[in-house]
Backbone as a ProteinNet text record, in pm:
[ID]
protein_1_A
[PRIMARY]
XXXXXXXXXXXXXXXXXXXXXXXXXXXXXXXXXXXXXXXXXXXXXXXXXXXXXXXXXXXXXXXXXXXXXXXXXXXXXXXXXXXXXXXXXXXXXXXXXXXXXXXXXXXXXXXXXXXXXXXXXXXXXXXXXXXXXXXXXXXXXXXXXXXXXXXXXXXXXXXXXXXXXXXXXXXXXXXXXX
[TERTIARY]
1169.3	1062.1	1114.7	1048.3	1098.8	970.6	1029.8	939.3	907.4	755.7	718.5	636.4	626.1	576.4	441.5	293.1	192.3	101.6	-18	-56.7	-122.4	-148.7	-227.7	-95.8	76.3	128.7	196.7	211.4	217.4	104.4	-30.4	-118.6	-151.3	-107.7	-66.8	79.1	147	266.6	245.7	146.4	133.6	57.1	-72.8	-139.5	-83.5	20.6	159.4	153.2	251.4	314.8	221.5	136.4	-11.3	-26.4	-103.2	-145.3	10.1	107.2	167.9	209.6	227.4	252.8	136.2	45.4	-56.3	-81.6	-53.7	-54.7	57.8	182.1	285.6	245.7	160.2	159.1	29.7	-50.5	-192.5	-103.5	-15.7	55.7	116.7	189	265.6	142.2	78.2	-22.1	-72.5	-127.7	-172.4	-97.8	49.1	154.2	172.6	193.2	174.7	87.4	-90.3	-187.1	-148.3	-127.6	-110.5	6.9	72.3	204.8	151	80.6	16	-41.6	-157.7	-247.5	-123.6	-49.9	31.4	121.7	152.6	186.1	90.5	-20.1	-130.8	-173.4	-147.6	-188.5	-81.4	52.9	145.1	177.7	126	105.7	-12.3	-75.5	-192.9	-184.8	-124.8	-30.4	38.2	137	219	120.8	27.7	-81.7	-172.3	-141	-242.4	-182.8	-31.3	68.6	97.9	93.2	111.1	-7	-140.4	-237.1	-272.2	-207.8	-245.8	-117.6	-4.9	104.4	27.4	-24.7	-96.8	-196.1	-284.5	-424.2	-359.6	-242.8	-215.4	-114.6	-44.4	-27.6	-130.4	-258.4	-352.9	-411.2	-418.5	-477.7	-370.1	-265.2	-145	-136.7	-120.2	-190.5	-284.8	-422.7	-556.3	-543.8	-472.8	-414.9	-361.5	-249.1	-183.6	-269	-364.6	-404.5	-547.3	-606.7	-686.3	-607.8	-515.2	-435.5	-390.7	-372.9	-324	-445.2	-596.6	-720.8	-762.4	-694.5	-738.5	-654	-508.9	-425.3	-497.5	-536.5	-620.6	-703.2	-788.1	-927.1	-884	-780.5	-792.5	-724.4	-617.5	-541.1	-625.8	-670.3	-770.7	-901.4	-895.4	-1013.8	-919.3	-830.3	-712.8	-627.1	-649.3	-600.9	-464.6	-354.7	-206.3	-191.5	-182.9	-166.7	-70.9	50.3	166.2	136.4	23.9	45.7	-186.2	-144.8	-266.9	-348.6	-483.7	-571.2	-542.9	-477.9	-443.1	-361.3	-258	-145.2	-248.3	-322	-409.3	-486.1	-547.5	-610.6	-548.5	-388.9	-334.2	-279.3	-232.4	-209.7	-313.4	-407	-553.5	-572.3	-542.6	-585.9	-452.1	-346.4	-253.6	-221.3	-256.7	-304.3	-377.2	-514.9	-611.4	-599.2	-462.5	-466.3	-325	-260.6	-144.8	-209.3	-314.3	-413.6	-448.5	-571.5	-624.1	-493.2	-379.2	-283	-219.4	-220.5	-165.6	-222	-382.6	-536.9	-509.2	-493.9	-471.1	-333.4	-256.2	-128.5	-109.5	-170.9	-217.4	-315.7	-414.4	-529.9	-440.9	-398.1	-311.9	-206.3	-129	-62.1	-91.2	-255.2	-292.1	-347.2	-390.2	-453.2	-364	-199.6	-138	-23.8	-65.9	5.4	-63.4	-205	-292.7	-316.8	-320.5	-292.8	-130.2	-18.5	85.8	57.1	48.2	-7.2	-83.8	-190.7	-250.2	-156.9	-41.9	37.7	123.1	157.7	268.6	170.8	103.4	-64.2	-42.5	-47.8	-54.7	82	148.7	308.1	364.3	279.1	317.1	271.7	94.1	11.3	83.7	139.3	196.9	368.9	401.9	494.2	442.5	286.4	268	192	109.9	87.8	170	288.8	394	425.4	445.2	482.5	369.2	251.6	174.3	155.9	183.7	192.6	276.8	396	497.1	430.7	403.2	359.9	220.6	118.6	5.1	74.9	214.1	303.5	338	391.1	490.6	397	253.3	168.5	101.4	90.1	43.9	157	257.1	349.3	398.3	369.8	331.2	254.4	130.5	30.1	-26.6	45	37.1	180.9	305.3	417.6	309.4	259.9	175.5	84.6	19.8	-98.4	5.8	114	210.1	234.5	295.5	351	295.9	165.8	50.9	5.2	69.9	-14.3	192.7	317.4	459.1	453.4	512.4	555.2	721.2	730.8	881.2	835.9	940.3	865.3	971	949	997.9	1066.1	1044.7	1109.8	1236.9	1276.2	1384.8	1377.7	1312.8	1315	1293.2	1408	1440	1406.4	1344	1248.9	1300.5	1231.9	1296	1351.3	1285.9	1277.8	1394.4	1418.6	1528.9	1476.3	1580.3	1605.5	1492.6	1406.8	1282.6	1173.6	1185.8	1096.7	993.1	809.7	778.4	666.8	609	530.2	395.5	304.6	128.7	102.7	57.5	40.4	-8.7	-78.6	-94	36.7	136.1	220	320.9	319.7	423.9	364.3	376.4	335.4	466.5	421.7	506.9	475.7	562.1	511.9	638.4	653.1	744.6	765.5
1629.1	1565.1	1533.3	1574.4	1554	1421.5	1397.4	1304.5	1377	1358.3	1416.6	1283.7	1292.1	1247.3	1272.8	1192.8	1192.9	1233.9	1303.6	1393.2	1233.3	1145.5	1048.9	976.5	968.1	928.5	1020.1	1121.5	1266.1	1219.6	1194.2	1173.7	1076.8	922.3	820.4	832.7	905.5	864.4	1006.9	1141.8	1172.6	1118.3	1045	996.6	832.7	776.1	654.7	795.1	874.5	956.6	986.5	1052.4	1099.6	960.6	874.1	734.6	684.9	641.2	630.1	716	829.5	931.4	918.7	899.7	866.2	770.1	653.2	541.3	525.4	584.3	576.3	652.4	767.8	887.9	812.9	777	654.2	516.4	473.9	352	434.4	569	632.2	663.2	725.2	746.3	656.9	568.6	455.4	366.6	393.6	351	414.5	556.8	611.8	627.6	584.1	582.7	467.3	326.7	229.6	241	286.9	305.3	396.2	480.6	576.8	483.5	394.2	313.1	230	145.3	49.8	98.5	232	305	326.8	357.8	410.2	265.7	146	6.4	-27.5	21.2	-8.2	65.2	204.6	313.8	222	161.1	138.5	27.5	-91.1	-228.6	-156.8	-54.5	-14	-10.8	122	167	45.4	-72.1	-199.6	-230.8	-302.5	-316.9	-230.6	-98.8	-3.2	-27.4	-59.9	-19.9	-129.9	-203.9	-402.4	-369.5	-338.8	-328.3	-206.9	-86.9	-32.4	-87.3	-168.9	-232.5	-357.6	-422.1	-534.8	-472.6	-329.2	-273.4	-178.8	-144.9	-146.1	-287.8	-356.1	-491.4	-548.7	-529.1	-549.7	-451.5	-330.5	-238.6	-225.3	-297.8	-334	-421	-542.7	-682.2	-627.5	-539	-499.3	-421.5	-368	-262.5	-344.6	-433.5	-531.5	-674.8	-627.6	-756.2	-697.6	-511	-470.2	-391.7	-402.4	-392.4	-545.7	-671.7	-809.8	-802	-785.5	-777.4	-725.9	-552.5	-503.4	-533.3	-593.9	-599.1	-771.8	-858.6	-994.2	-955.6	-830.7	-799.5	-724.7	-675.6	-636.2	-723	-819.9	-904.5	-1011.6	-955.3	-1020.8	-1171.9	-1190.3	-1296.7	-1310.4	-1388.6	-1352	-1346	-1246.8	-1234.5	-1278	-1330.5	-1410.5	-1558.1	-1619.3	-1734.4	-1820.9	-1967.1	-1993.4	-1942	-1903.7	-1846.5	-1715.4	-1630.4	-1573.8	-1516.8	-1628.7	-1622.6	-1684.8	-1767.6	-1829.4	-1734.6	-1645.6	-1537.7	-1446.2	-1413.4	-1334.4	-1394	-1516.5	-1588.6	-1628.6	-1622	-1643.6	-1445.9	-1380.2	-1226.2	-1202.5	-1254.8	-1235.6	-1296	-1465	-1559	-1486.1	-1434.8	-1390.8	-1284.7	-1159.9	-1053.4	-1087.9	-1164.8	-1207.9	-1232.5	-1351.7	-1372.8	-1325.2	-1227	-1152.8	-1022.8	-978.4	-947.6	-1006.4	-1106	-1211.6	-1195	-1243.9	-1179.3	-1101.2	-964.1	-838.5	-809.3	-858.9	-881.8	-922.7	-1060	-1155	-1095.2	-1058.4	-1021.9	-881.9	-831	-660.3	-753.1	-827.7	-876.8	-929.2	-1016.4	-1015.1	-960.9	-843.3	-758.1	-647	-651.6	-586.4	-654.7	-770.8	-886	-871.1	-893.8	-858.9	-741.4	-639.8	-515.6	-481.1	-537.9	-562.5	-668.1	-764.5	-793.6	-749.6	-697.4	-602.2	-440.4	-449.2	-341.9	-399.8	-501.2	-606.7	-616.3	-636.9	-675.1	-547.8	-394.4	-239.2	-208.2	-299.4	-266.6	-308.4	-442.6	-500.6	-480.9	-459.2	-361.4	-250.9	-183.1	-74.6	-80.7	-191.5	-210.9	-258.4	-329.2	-349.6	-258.7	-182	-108.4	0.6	-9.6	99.7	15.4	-143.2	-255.1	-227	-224.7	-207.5	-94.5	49.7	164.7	156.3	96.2	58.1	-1	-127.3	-222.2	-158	-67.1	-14.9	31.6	169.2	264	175.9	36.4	24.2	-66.9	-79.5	-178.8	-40.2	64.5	154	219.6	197.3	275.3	162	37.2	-123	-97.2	-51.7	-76	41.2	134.6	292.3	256.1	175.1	183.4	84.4	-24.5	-143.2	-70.6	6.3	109.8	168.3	252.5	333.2	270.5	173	66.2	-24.4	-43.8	-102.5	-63.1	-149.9	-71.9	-69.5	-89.9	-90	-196.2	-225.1	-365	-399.9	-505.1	-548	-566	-496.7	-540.9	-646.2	-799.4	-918	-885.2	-767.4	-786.1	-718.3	-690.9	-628.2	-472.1	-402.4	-286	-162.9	-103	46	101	185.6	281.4	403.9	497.5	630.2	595.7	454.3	444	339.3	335.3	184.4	38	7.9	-137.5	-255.6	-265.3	-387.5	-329	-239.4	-146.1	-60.4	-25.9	50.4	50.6	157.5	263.2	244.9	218.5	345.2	428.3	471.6	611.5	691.7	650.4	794.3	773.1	685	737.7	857.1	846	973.5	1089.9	1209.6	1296.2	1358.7	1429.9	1450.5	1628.3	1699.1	1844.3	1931.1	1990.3	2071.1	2186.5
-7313.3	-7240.2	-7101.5	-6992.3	-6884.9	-6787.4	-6658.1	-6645.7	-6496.1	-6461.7	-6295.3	-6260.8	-6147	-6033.3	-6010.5	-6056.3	-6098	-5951.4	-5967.8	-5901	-5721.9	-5787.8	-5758.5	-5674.5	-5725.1	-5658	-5514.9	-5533.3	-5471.2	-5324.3	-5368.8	-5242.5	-5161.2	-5272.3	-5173.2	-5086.6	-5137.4	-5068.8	-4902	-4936.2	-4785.8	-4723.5	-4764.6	-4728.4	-4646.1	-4711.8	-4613.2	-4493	-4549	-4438.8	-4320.2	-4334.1	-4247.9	-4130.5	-4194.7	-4185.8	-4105.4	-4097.4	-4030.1	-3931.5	-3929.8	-3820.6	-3694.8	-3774.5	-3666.9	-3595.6	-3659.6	-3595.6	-3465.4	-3543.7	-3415.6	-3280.2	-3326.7	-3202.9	-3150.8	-3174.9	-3095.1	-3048.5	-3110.8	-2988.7	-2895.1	-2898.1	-2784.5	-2684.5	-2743.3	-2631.3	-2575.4	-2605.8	-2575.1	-2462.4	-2479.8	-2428.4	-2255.3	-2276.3	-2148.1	-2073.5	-2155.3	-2074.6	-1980.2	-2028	-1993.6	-1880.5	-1916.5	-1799.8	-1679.6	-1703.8	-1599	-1533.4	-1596.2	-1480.1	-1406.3	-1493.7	-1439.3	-1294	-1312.4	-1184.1	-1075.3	-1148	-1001	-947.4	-1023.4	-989.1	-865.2	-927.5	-840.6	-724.4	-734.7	-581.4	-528	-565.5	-481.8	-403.1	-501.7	-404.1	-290.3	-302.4	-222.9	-91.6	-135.9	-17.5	76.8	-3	42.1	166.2	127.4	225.8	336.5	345.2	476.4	545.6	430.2	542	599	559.1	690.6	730.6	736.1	851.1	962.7	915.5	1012.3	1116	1030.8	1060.9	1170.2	1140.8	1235.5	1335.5	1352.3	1426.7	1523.6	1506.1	1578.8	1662.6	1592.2	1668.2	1733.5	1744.2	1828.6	1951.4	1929.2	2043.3	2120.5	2062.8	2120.6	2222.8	2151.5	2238.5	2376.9	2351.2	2487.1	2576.9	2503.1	2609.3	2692.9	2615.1	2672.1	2786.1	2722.7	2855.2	2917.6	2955.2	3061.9	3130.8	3088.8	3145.7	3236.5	3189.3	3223.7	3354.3	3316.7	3446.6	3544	3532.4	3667.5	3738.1	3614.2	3662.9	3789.4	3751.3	3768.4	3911.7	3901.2	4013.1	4121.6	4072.8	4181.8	4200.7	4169.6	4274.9	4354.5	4347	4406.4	4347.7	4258.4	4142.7	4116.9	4158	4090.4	3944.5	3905.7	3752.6	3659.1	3742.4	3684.9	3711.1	3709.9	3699	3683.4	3637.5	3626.1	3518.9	3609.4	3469.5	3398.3	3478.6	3462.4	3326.4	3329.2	3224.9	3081.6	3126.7	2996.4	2958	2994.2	2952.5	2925.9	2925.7	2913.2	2757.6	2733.8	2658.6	2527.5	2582.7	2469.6	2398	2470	2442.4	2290.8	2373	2272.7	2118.8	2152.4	2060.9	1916.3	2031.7	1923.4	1815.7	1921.4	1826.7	1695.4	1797.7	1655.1	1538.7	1555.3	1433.2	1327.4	1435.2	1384.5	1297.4	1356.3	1321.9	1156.5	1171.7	1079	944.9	989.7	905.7	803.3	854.1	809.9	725.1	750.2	688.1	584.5	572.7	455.2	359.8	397	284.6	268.7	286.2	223	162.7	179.5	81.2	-57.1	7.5	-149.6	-242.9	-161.1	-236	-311.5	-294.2	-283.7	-436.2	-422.6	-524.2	-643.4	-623	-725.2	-776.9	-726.7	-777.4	-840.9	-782.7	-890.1	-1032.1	-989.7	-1110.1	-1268	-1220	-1287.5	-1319	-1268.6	-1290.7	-1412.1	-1390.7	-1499.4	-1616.7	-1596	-1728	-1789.1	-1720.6	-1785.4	-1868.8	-1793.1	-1822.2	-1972.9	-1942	-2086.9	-2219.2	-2174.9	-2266.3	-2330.4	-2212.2	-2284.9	-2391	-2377.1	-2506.4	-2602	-2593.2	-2683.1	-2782.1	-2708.1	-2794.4	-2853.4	-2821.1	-2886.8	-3018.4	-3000.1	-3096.4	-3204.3	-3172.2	-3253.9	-3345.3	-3262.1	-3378.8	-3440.2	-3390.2	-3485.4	-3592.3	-3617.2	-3719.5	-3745.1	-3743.9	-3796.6	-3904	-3883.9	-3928.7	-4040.4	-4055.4	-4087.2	-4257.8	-4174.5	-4267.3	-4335.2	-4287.6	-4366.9	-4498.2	-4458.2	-4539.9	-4657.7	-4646.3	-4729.2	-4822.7	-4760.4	-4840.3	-4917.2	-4907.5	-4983	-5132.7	-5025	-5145.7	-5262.2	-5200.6	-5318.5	-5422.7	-5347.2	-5454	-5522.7	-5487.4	-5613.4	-5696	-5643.7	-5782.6	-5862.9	-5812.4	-5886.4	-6029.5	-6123.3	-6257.8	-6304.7	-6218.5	-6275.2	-6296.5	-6405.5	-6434.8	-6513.8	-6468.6	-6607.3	-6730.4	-6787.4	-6992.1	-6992.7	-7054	-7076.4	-7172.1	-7273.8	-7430.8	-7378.1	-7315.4	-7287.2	-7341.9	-7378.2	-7456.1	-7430.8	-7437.1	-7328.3	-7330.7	-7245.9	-7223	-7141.3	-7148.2	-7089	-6926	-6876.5	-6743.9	-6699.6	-6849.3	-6827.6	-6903.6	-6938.5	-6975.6	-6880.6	-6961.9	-6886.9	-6780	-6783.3	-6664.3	-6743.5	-6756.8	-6784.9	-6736	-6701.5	-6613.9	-6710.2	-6620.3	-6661.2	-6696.3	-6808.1	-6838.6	-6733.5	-6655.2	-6513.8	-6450	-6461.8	-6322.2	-6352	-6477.1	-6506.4	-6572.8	-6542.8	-6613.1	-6668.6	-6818.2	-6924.2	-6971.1	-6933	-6931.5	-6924.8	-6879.4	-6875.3	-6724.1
[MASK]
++++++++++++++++++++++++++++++++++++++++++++++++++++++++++++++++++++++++++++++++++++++++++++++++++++++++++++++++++++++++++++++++++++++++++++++++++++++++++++++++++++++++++++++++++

């Protein structure tokens, strides 16, 4: 009399296998989707920041080129341009574009913070959902071993069985054939 491995335990145990394989390969994926955005979140902070260092390097250029239109225009109605109203209007032109300079700097920074942020949020998502196919994997392959062994029990009388001393099986779990 030999002993096999019952047709019912054979399909829970690919059915663990299946069921976990899958779960791991949906947290991986899941994982690099998340890491993909978390990158394009973080190219895009990057892109925030160049484009207010650009944007307050235009309005810095504007500044100069409007205070060297003020100079002319003040110099040719004959105005000393190094001194008086002159310098205050030369001084207010500049004032304004630092600002406005400043402005631009600031809101790309925060827009640039917040879009990292939301990169750290993708980032972390994405270990977790690797954590998670892990533990889907790990609760599927639990709860397939519980159904196999469901229906095994200890025999209290102590009394030996083909399977051993205190141990005996369901009539479906073993098949008896040849």
């Amino acid at each position: 009399m030999s002993g096999g491995i019952s047709a019912t335990t054979v399909a829970l145990a690919a059915t663990a296998a299946v069921g976990a394989y899958s779960a791991i390969q949906s947290g991986q994926a899941q994982s690099r989707q998340l890491k993909a955005q978390a990158q394009q979140q973080s190219n895009q902070a990057a892109y925030e920041k160049d484009a207010a260092v650009a944007q307050a390097e235009k309005i810095r250029k504007a500044a100069a080129q409007q205070q060297s239109a003020a100079r002319a225009q003040l110099a040719g109605s004959g105005v000393a341009v190094g001194e008086g109203t002159a310098v205050k209007i030369n001084d207010t032109i500049d004032l304004n574009a630092e600002n406005d300079a400043q402005t631009a700097l600031l809101t790309g920074s925060r827009r640039a913070n917040s879009l990292n942020d939301t990169a750290a949020s993708y980032s972390s998502a994405a270990g977790d959902a690797l954590t998670g196919g892990y533990l889907t994997a790990g609760a599927t392959v639990l709860s397939s071993a519980a159904r196999i062994g469901k229906g095994w029990t200890t025999n209290p009388s102590g009394v030996s069985s083909s399977l051993g001393t205190g141990i005996s099986a369901p009539s479906s779990a073993l098949r008896i054939g040849g």
